[in-house]
Amino acid sequence: MSRRKSARFSAKETEPRGADAAGSRGNRVGVSHAVTDQTPWNSAAALGARKWGWAAVLLVAVVLAYQPAWHGGPIWDDDAHITIPHLRSLRGLGDIWLTPGATQQYYPLLHSVFWLEYHCWGEWTFPYHLVNILMHVAAALLVAAILRRLAVPGAMLAAAIFALHPVHVESVAWITELKNTLSAVFYLAAALAYLRFDQERSRSMYCCALGLFTLGLLSKTVTATLPAALLVAFWWQRGRLSWRRDVLPLVPFFVFGVAAGVGTAWVERRLIGAEGAEFDLSLIERCLIAGRAVWFYIAKLLWPVNLTFIYPRWHVSQTVWWQYLYPAAALVLMAVLWLLRGRNRGPLAGMLFFVGTLLPVLGFCNVLPFMFSFVADHFQYLASLGVIGLVAAGIATGLDRLGLWDRPVGHALCLILLVVLGGMSFRQCRMYRDVDTLYRTTIEQNPTCWLAENNLGNILGDRGRIEEAMVHYRRALDIKPNLVEARVNLGLMLEKGGQRAEASQEFEKALGAKPLPSSVDIASNVHFTLGNALIRCGKIEQALGPYRDAVQVKPENVMARRNLAAALVRLGQSAEAVVHLNEAAWLLSTSPRAEARNGPAALELALGATQLCGGKEPAVLGTLAAAYAEAGRFPEAVDTARKAVALAEQQNKAQLARAIRDRIPLYQVHRPVYQVP
């Protein structure tokens, strides 16, 4: 095959290296190359101007398509990403990187960008939205560059479809999903760098690709699928894979990706709460979810209607025969594409990329949103490129065969498609204008969404619209009767409205239900709130259970420990009260996180514990010394620590005595004691 440059696709097409003749035929794109590089229009300057002009037009089109979301207010989870107060300092930036659990997910580069954004424009949401939009455009331009390098027909069309497709509105209009757009830029830039390395074998380009890939992992670990995607691309190009040339250089990428994926899975389960009854699924059920999800995502890409923030959660059962049709059809499709690979490997490569990139969210790994729905538009942000690339290549090839690709009619048809997609995105953006609109639109499109009902009730309740709030809480409970959050919230609204008897009944019902698995913070706070509500109703003994649950879920919940201790004291159970007061005081005195320490509050709790135990517990005196130090009262810290050591030695608690004694030199040089994170 002679080397020729196509003006139509602005890409260099060469004979795939390492592929046999049959393999080359399987990789053909099916587009003629009637225009040669002698054409003036195809000169380097003209081609460069054409690309820059196209990029500028795409930028304007995307910015206008997302106009309804420009000034959109914070919605669900945005308050956890627009940097929370205790992480806004330089020490907080360190916690973002060094303390798993300091942020909602361990994506330190993402949260560092949010940290920087907060220091640039505070809580003004317009710049956050603008950054998301610009990242999305950058990702689209990288898509065009990659597809041109791979000589895929319709590269620019694919990039434009990606940029304007309404299924991506959730990723771009939602501030939280900077994790998608930012990680996509690093993912695609790493892919482009690696494709250059594959041609040039340059060590610097390899290091650049690996560095960009690492930045992508630190933004969102879905980028871990990149090395597998590159192998698919090389197989598509060459018809076979070489261990030495293709696989071996990607081993470090696989190692980094697997490590990041395992870490994220642990965080999702242990810190975020993606475990429990809602995730108790058999392997067969997970396969049923995966098969159905694949077709769901394909359908939304090809026919993007009825898009919503939270889709209905499917009832999955391995005893229902028709649910097996989804995975069976997916397997049949892949088998057919495999059999056709000799004629054209493109469709199989595109589907392998699509399914492989979706793999982390197909149901085999637990992710928190599965509590609400097994699918979400933002899950397929990167994966959509597999289907979009195939569709764009098919359109380009079909129009070329009809002789329309370079003609006004062909341009008009593509433009109509893009205008329709842009218009749909513009319309979809409207639901992200504010949190009220988001939840009301979600409920309208998904009446079974208990999350939206409960959260809308919270918003209305905060505004004093008690009756309206109760309507939504009751709807949430109609959908999910064991939803403790809604039950407690309803009780609180009833109490606020003066209906104490009814409120008490709701709190009693909440005691018999079990909170849904969620983040540790949310689960602990639900128990804590229920305990507080019962106390207000005079049900002190019943409040002990929720308080204990709050502490069990999150041992560092100081407020729950304090209130539990107060309830125990009122019931005459001083011994257990001392334990919780002492632990709360220790946490407030020695937490490795500055925002979690409070010397005066720690001192108050430690003095209370000391009084309750009569000053006869050396561990309590040791905590009191630490509280004095955190409060800046170092002479008293030294004296109290020495008393604690003497008491511990009298009680033959040598290890405790040694631990307290080791802290005294710190107090003597006016330094508090902080735990190692």
XYZ file of C-alpha atoms in Angstrom:
677
model
C 0.000 0.000 0.000
C 1.440 3.384 -0.958
C 1.446 6.112 1.649
C -1.153 8.727 0.825
C -2.785 11.429 2.893
C -6.559 11.852 2.787
C -7.890 15.393 2.857
C -11.203 13.987 3.930
C -10.001 12.625 7.242
C -6.761 14.550 7.757
C -4.991 11.373 8.883
C -1.945 9.479 7.685
C -2.795 5.905 6.767
C 0.053 3.436 6.580
C 0.355 -0.330 6.261
C -0.188 -1.815 9.733
C 3.165 -3.068 10.997
C 3.351 -6.700 11.916
C 0.083 -7.606 10.176
C -0.243 -10.096 7.388
C -2.136 -9.417 4.195
C -5.362 -10.841 5.505
C -4.980 -8.806 8.665
C -4.552 -5.636 6.630
C -7.720 -6.368 4.740
C -9.534 -6.879 8.066
C -8.455 -3.416 9.097
C -9.584 -1.547 5.994
C -11.768 1.483 6.603
C -13.647 1.272 3.327
C -13.062 4.874 2.200
C -11.493 5.937 -1.071
C -8.521 8.293 -1.205
C -9.152 10.254 -4.355
C -7.549 13.436 -3.060
C -3.762 13.348 -2.892
C -1.397 15.458 -0.840
C -0.564 17.543 -3.923
C -3.921 19.302 -3.506
C -3.353 22.921 -2.369
C -6.184 22.606 0.142
C -4.267 19.783 1.765
C -1.141 21.828 2.386
C 0.188 21.870 5.961
C -0.814 25.501 6.516
C -4.320 25.026 5.150
C -4.787 21.810 7.078
C -3.606 23.463 10.285
C -5.930 26.419 9.787
C -8.775 24.035 9.087
C -8.149 22.158 12.333
C -7.900 25.317 14.421
C -11.047 26.691 12.861
C -12.897 23.461 13.546
C -11.679 23.464 17.167
C -12.870 27.046 17.662
C -16.302 26.278 16.218
C -16.591 23.183 18.422
C -15.649 25.187 21.509
C -18.323 27.804 20.799
C -20.916 25.124 20.045
C -20.277 23.251 23.307
C -20.218 26.398 25.429
C -23.569 27.463 23.954
C -25.061 23.987 24.312
C -24.297 24.097 28.035
C -25.566 27.652 28.568
C -28.464 26.580 30.868
C -25.937 25.093 33.286
C -23.520 28.047 33.344
C -24.866 29.430 36.594
C -26.262 26.203 37.998
C -26.105 26.015 41.779
C -24.576 23.189 43.818
C -26.459 19.893 43.630
C -26.039 16.461 45.184
C -22.461 15.816 46.438
C -21.158 19.177 45.200
C -20.793 20.353 48.801
C -18.302 17.517 49.369
C -16.238 18.534 46.335
C -16.247 22.335 46.454
C -13.612 21.997 49.125
C -15.094 21.511 52.586
C -13.930 24.015 55.238
C -11.459 21.856 57.169
C -9.511 20.983 53.996
C -9.089 24.533 52.709
C -5.735 25.151 54.427
C -2.304 23.952 53.294
C -2.546 21.253 55.943
C -5.889 20.284 54.431
C -4.222 19.953 51.042
C -1.782 17.567 52.670
C -4.677 15.571 54.139
C -6.190 15.296 50.658
C -3.067 13.406 49.567
C -2.035 11.609 52.751
C -5.250 10.728 54.606
C -7.646 8.288 52.918
C -11.137 9.206 54.042
C -10.393 12.923 54.260
C -12.294 13.295 50.981
C -15.302 11.373 49.755
C -13.152 9.232 47.461
C -9.389 8.976 47.308
C -8.887 10.988 44.123
C -6.204 13.378 45.422
C -5.441 15.168 42.159
C -9.131 15.841 41.569
C -9.600 17.262 45.051
C -6.397 19.282 44.703
C -7.903 20.919 41.619
C -11.070 21.652 43.601
C -8.842 23.038 46.393
C -7.153 25.353 43.914
C -10.477 26.358 42.378
C -11.884 27.232 45.789
C -8.933 29.511 46.478
C -9.433 31.146 43.079
C -13.185 31.805 43.132
C -14.624 30.454 46.360
C -18.181 29.130 46.085
C -19.089 31.030 42.901
C -20.312 28.169 40.741
C -19.948 29.689 37.255
C -16.155 29.127 37.025
C -16.557 25.528 38.219
C -19.002 24.879 35.389
C -16.762 26.654 32.898
C -13.780 24.495 33.871
C -15.886 21.358 33.367
C -17.016 22.562 29.946
C -13.465 23.432 28.859
C -12.192 20.055 30.053
C -14.935 18.376 28.046
C -13.928 20.298 24.915
C -10.272 19.419 25.511
C -11.248 15.757 25.778
C -13.149 15.983 22.481
C -10.152 17.559 20.720
C -7.931 14.763 22.040
C -10.440 12.239 20.705
C -10.107 13.783 17.254
C -6.301 13.681 17.458
C -6.262 10.038 18.542
C -8.705 8.875 15.878
C -6.769 10.767 13.187
C -3.547 9.125 14.325
C -5.287 5.749 14.142
C -6.637 6.642 10.657
C -10.238 6.111 11.732
C -12.710 7.656 9.260
C -14.846 10.506 10.550
C -12.463 11.410 13.381
C -13.672 15.004 13.650
C -17.287 13.934 13.384
C -16.768 11.441 16.221
C -15.193 14.114 18.385
C -18.063 16.521 17.689
C -20.666 13.855 18.492
C -18.830 13.121 21.742
C -18.727 16.822 22.605
C -22.424 17.480 21.931
C -24.071 14.186 22.884
C -26.727 14.686 25.599
C -25.716 11.523 27.448
C -22.645 13.464 28.610
C -24.596 16.348 30.102
C -24.534 14.698 33.521
C -20.726 14.537 33.403
C -20.297 18.142 32.270
C -23.129 20.061 33.949
C -22.582 18.440 37.361
C -19.689 20.093 39.209
C -18.828 16.880 41.048
C -18.171 15.117 37.757
C -15.033 17.106 37.101
C -13.661 13.697 38.051
C -14.904 12.478 34.645
C -13.763 15.346 32.452
C -10.406 15.860 34.199
C -9.515 12.169 34.234
C -10.623 11.864 30.592
C -8.171 14.568 29.542
C -5.295 12.737 31.233
C -6.504 9.362 29.903
C -6.737 10.570 26.322
C -3.500 12.575 26.510
C -1.754 9.465 27.846
C -3.223 7.420 24.991
C -2.024 9.933 22.410
C 1.455 10.022 23.963
C 1.625 6.234 23.995
C 0.584 6.012 20.348
C 3.489 8.348 19.539
C 5.784 6.152 21.619
C 4.547 3.119 19.702
C 5.712 4.730 16.460
C 8.878 6.432 17.680
C 9.959 4.173 20.592
C 11.089 7.276 22.459
C 11.839 6.831 26.156
C 10.733 10.376 26.921
C 7.383 9.787 25.209
C 6.929 6.543 27.174
C 7.589 8.350 30.461
C 5.197 11.096 29.389
C 2.454 8.551 28.716
C 3.032 6.770 32.030
C 3.033 10.087 33.902
C -0.207 11.233 32.293
C -1.770 7.847 33.018
C -0.791 8.174 36.682
C -2.377 11.630 36.830
C -5.515 10.116 35.361
C -5.590 7.420 38.060
C -5.209 10.102 40.729
C -8.250 11.864 39.241
C -10.505 8.823 38.818
C -9.516 5.173 38.686
C -11.817 4.281 35.791
C -8.797 5.338 33.710
C -7.173 2.048 34.781
C -8.661 0.486 31.635
C -6.289 2.431 29.346
C -3.630 -0.286 28.817
C -6.294 -2.794 27.802
C -7.771 -0.210 25.422
C -4.354 0.317 23.836
C -3.963 -3.410 23.262
C -7.341 -3.428 21.522
C -6.163 -0.580 19.286
C -2.930 -2.401 18.406
C -4.812 -5.597 17.637
C -7.168 -3.608 15.403
C -4.217 -2.080 13.563
C -2.055 -5.187 13.157
C -4.286 -8.220 13.394
C -2.144 -9.774 16.124
C -0.347 -8.753 19.305
C 3.372 -9.094 19.936
C 4.424 -9.817 23.524
C 7.652 -7.859 23.240
C 6.390 -4.917 21.214
C 2.805 -4.545 22.379
C 2.280 -6.194 25.768
C 5.546 -5.904 27.698
C 5.787 -2.070 27.633
C 2.269 -1.871 29.060
C 2.996 -4.060 32.103
C 3.761 -1.038 34.360
C 0.485 0.520 33.222
C -1.398 -2.626 34.193
C 0.360 -2.759 37.579
C -0.491 0.872 38.345
C -4.058 0.402 37.153
C -4.699 -2.757 39.182
C -3.228 -1.182 42.328
C -5.414 1.904 41.915
C -8.480 -0.223 41.216
C -7.969 -2.383 44.292
C -7.506 0.722 46.421
C -10.680 2.305 45.085
C -12.650 -0.911 45.641
C -11.479 -0.954 49.266
C -12.437 2.702 49.750
C -15.870 2.116 48.186
C -16.563 -0.782 50.542
C -14.947 0.311 53.797
C -15.040 4.106 53.808
C -17.950 4.949 51.518
C -20.191 2.054 52.501
C -20.783 0.121 49.259
C -21.627 -3.096 51.086
C -24.555 -4.661 52.880
C -27.935 -6.007 51.841
C -28.276 -3.725 48.812
C -25.082 -5.233 47.384
C -25.777 -8.848 48.321
C -25.833 -10.151 44.751
C -24.831 -13.547 43.426
C -22.404 -13.908 40.522
C -25.292 -14.875 38.237
C -27.234 -11.762 39.234
C -24.186 -9.601 38.618
C -23.885 -11.120 35.139
C -27.562 -10.337 34.515
C -26.947 -6.722 35.567
C -23.895 -6.474 33.307
C -25.711 -7.825 30.252
C -28.653 -5.507 30.712
C -26.425 -2.503 31.432
C -24.487 -2.959 28.184
C -27.664 -2.755 26.120
C -28.988 0.114 28.236
C -25.899 2.204 27.487
C -25.930 1.356 23.792
C -29.609 2.343 23.596
C -28.999 5.680 25.316
C -26.174 6.462 22.902
C -28.145 5.586 19.775
C -31.468 7.017 20.966
C -30.774 9.527 23.781
C -34.268 10.160 25.085
C -35.683 10.050 28.619
C -32.282 10.753 30.130
C -32.468 11.373 33.860
C -30.273 11.881 36.890
C -31.196 8.621 38.629
C -32.720 5.759 36.642
C -35.038 3.168 38.214
C -33.161 0.380 39.971
C -33.910 -2.909 38.245
C -35.248 -5.850 40.189
C -32.692 -8.522 39.359
C -33.548 -12.181 39.836
C -31.834 -15.267 38.507
C -35.233 -17.010 38.501
C -36.705 -14.707 35.823
C -35.950 -16.230 32.425
C -36.174 -13.129 30.241
C -33.407 -11.387 32.160
C -30.957 -13.892 30.688
C -31.744 -12.550 27.210
C -29.609 -9.441 27.808
C -26.279 -11.175 28.508
C -27.089 -13.828 25.921
C -27.686 -11.184 23.250
C -24.470 -9.410 24.216
C -22.503 -12.648 23.852
C -24.142 -13.353 20.492
C -23.225 -9.868 19.270
C -19.588 -10.304 20.297
C -19.493 -13.754 18.672
C -20.840 -12.370 15.385
C -18.320 -9.533 15.398
C -15.550 -12.042 16.095
C -16.584 -14.123 13.112
C -16.603 -10.994 10.923
C -13.175 -9.837 12.047
C -11.561 -11.169 8.883
C -13.534 -8.635 6.839
C -13.316 -5.734 9.268
C -11.901 -5.725 12.793
C -13.233 -2.239 13.533
C -16.679 -3.148 14.924
C -15.250 -5.793 17.247
C -12.501 -3.434 18.426
C -15.045 -0.694 19.106
C -17.271 -3.024 21.135
C -14.322 -4.453 23.058
C -13.315 -0.929 24.004
C -16.899 -0.060 24.950
C -17.518 -3.093 27.156
C -14.004 -3.171 28.591
C -14.122 0.479 29.644
C -17.538 -0.076 31.217
C -16.348 -3.165 33.104
C -15.705 -1.425 36.471
C -19.340 -0.246 36.608
C -21.144 -3.226 35.113
C -21.972 -4.724 38.494
C -19.001 -6.945 39.227
C -17.557 -4.350 41.627
C -19.593 -2.547 44.282
C -20.006 1.188 43.806
C -22.206 3.293 46.067
C -24.647 4.518 43.355
C -25.832 0.918 42.914
C -27.959 1.589 46.005
C -30.107 3.817 43.810
C -29.594 2.487 40.289
C -27.367 0.050 38.435
C -26.797 2.543 35.615
C -25.943 6.229 35.303
C -25.114 8.442 32.347
C -21.777 9.496 33.803
C -20.659 5.857 34.021
C -20.224 5.680 30.249
C -18.423 8.969 29.650
C -15.224 7.360 28.320
C -16.766 4.076 27.235
C -19.147 5.864 24.853
C -16.208 6.553 22.546
C -16.317 2.936 21.388
C -19.851 3.238 20.025
C -19.516 6.873 18.935
C -16.346 6.068 17.010
C -18.080 3.204 15.203
C -21.120 5.324 14.356
C -19.006 8.214 13.071
C -16.827 5.880 10.997
C -19.968 4.263 9.580
C -21.462 7.633 8.645
C -18.206 8.788 7.028
C -17.797 5.545 5.097
C -21.418 5.460 3.969
C -21.431 9.073 2.805
C -18.129 8.566 1.006
C -19.459 5.572 -0.893
C -22.425 7.682 -1.937
C -20.038 10.424 -3.036
C -21.477 12.842 -0.476
C -18.758 13.068 2.189
C -16.986 16.047 0.628
C -20.131 17.633 -0.764
C -22.486 20.205 0.785
C -25.204 17.577 1.144
C -22.921 15.392 3.258
C -21.830 18.358 5.331
C -25.457 19.378 5.837
C -26.458 15.898 7.023
C -23.639 15.827 9.575
C -24.479 19.349 10.673
C -28.126 18.442 11.187
C -27.092 15.515 13.379
C -24.826 17.731 15.474
C -27.427 20.481 15.812
C -29.992 17.952 17.014
C -27.557 16.539 19.560
C -26.578 20.028 20.704
C -30.221 21.011 21.067
C -30.919 17.911 23.134
C -27.937 18.716 25.371
C -29.184 22.290 25.781
C -32.549 20.954 26.895
C -31.013 18.335 29.186
C -28.883 20.994 30.911
C -31.975 22.703 32.265
C -32.470 20.078 34.958
C -29.068 21.011 36.438
C -29.934 24.676 37.030
C -30.566 24.109 40.742
C -31.135 21.282 43.174
C -34.923 21.770 43.277
C -35.211 21.399 39.518
C -32.898 18.393 39.561
C -34.916 16.434 42.104
C -38.330 17.459 40.777
C -37.341 16.484 37.233
C -35.886 13.210 38.481
C -39.104 12.384 40.345
C -41.149 13.238 37.264
C -39.072 10.864 35.121
C -38.505 8.232 37.809
C -41.394 8.181 40.315
C -39.705 5.341 42.245
C -36.683 7.456 43.188
C -36.833 7.490 46.982
C -33.526 9.344 47.170
C -34.899 12.341 45.269
C -38.082 12.355 47.381
C -36.128 12.296 50.651
C -33.595 14.910 49.556
C -36.270 17.235 48.210
C -38.012 16.890 51.556
C -34.793 17.976 53.279
C -34.552 21.061 51.077
C -38.144 22.058 51.744
C -37.805 21.354 55.457
C -34.748 23.607 55.683
C -36.852 26.374 54.156
C -39.573 25.929 56.734
C -42.051 24.385 54.290
C -42.945 21.625 56.732
C -46.133 20.297 55.148
C -44.542 19.999 51.708
C -41.490 18.319 53.181
C -43.654 15.710 54.921
C -45.392 14.901 51.647
C -42.057 13.952 50.085
C -40.874 11.999 53.128
C -44.077 9.971 53.065
C -43.649 9.319 49.348
C -40.102 8.112 50.009
C -41.425 5.755 52.682
C -44.144 4.486 50.362
C -41.396 3.519 47.927
C -38.967 2.180 50.557
C -40.624 1.546 53.941
C -37.321 0.691 55.672
C -35.723 4.023 54.765
C -34.657 5.160 58.231
C -33.443 8.546 56.993
C -36.906 9.455 55.696
C -38.589 8.034 58.810
C -36.427 10.147 61.121
C -36.830 13.223 58.925
C -40.591 12.804 58.932
C -40.546 12.520 62.710
C -38.503 15.691 63.003
C -40.933 17.588 60.770
C -43.891 16.302 62.792
C -42.189 17.422 65.984
C -41.405 20.818 64.494
C -45.053 21.105 63.513
C -46.154 20.389 67.092
C -47.360 16.828 66.422
C -45.287 15.177 69.159
C -47.333 11.976 69.458
C -47.082 11.283 65.732
C -43.384 12.154 65.794
C -42.826 9.667 68.609
C -44.547 6.948 66.569
C -42.248 7.598 63.612
C -39.178 7.419 65.836
C -40.407 4.109 67.268
C -40.799 2.752 63.743
C -37.316 3.964 62.881
C -35.920 1.940 65.782
C -37.252 -1.220 64.183
C -35.694 -0.525 60.790
C -32.065 -0.752 59.721
C -30.403 2.148 57.901
C -29.417 1.516 54.317
C -25.684 1.073 53.721
C -24.175 4.376 52.757
C -21.079 6.363 53.587
C -19.788 5.921 57.114
C -20.533 9.563 57.891
C -24.113 9.404 56.645
C -24.896 6.103 58.357
C -23.441 7.300 61.668
C -25.280 10.622 61.439
C -28.601 8.876 60.785
C -28.212 6.870 64.000
C -27.089 10.000 65.834
C -30.068 12.014 64.589
C -32.473 9.258 65.633
C -30.921 9.190 69.101
C -31.322 12.962 69.434
C -34.930 12.754 68.302
C -35.730 10.101 70.910
C -34.093 12.186 73.630
C -36.305 15.130 72.701
C -39.313 12.850 73.062
C -38.144 11.846 76.540
C -37.207 8.309 75.447
C -33.731 8.243 76.961
C -33.320 4.486 77.244
C -34.452 3.925 73.650
C -31.902 6.521 72.489
C -28.974 4.420 73.753
C -29.266 1.946 70.878
C -29.021 4.529 68.055
C -26.189 6.351 69.833
C -24.256 3.103 70.242
C -24.882 2.273 66.596
C -23.563 5.698 65.579
C -20.376 5.076 67.554
C -20.004 1.545 66.225
C -20.311 2.713 62.615
C -17.939 5.640 63.165
C -15.893 5.416 66.400
C -14.579 8.966 65.912
C -18.096 10.448 66.037
C -17.393 12.698 69.028
C -20.888 14.176 69.203
C -22.464 10.718 69.363
C -20.079 9.679 72.159
C -20.802 12.848 74.114
C -24.575 12.496 73.819
C -24.382 8.770 74.608
C -22.394 9.549 77.745
C -24.932 12.173 78.793
C -27.783 9.693 78.350
C -25.893 7.035 80.307
C -25.275 9.444 83.170
C -28.986 10.247 83.338
C -29.684 6.519 83.563
C -27.052 6.021 86.278
C -24.626 4.041 84.066
C -21.530 6.075 84.904
C -18.896 3.441 84.106
C -19.814 3.256 80.413
C -20.274 7.023 80.306
C -16.651 7.470 81.437
C -15.453 5.290 78.563
C -17.209 7.387 75.923
C -16.335 10.756 77.477
C -12.700 9.713 77.708
C -12.593 8.530 74.102
C -14.297 11.697 72.843
C -11.842 13.867 74.788
C -8.892 11.894 73.429
C -10.118 12.325 69.856
C -10.604 16.066 70.303
C -7.128 16.383 71.842
C -4.982 14.199 69.601
C -6.625 13.853 66.184
C -4.071 14.077 63.356
C -6.468 16.406 61.548
C -6.379 20.003 62.783
C -10.050 20.560 61.999
C -11.025 17.655 64.287
C -9.179 19.004 67.348
C -10.749 21.298 69.925
C -8.804 21.895 73.126
C -11.501 23.602 75.224
C -14.151 21.017 74.283
C -11.694 18.184 74.949
C -10.861 19.640 78.357
C -14.533 19.909 79.290
C -15.179 16.257 78.410
C -11.982 15.026 80.077
C -12.797 16.881 83.306
C -16.282 15.349 83.223
C -14.828 11.859 82.821
C -12.335 12.513 85.646
C -15.118 13.654 87.956
C -17.270 10.611 87.159
C -14.455 8.161 87.918
C -13.305 10.063 90.969
C -9.854 10.651 89.488
C -8.971 6.978 90.004
C -8.524 5.941 86.348
C -4.969 6.572 85.035
C -6.117 6.365 81.396
C -8.616 9.149 82.045
C -5.955 11.278 83.718
C -3.682 10.643 80.734
C -6.393 11.948 78.434
C -6.913 14.953 80.712
C -3.192 15.746 80.405
C -3.443 15.599 76.597
C -6.499 17.882 76.728
C -4.618 20.398 78.899
C -1.800 20.369 76.331
C -4.122 20.917 73.372
C -5.730 23.778 75.290
C -2.261 25.338 75.789
C -2.123 24.687 79.530
C 1.182 22.823 79.534
C 2.208 23.064 83.249
C -1.107 21.424 84.185
C -0.563 18.843 81.445
C 2.807 17.886 82.991
C 1.420 17.662 86.535
C -1.616 15.631 85.454
C 0.520 13.256 83.363
C 2.833 12.601 86.325
C -0.181 11.811 88.531
C -1.475 9.456 85.848
C 1.889 7.647 85.658
C 2.036 7.211 89.435
C -1.536 5.900 89.538
C -0.893 3.493 86.656
C 2.180 2.110 88.402
C 0.189 1.619 91.613
C -2.362 -0.383 89.626
C 0.372 -2.445 87.901
C -0.462 -1.012 84.478
C 3.134 -0.760 83.306
C 2.402 -0.343 79.581
C -0.054 2.476 80.221
C 2.389 4.169 82.591
C 5.144 3.998 79.992
C 2.903 5.457 77.269
C 1.859 8.422 79.431
C 5.425 9.002 80.653
C 6.667 9.186 77.057
C 4.371 12.157 76.449
C 5.682 14.278 79.317
C 8.789 15.550 77.425
C 6.472 16.912 74.715
C 4.387 18.782 77.278
C 7.557 20.184 78.839
C 8.549 21.808 75.538
C 4.976 23.052 75.000
C 3.976 20.527 72.346
C 0.638 18.644 72.296
C 0.375 14.949 71.432
C -1.063 14.074 68.027
C -1.833 10.615 66.706
C -0.055 9.417 63.585
C -2.554 9.434 60.666
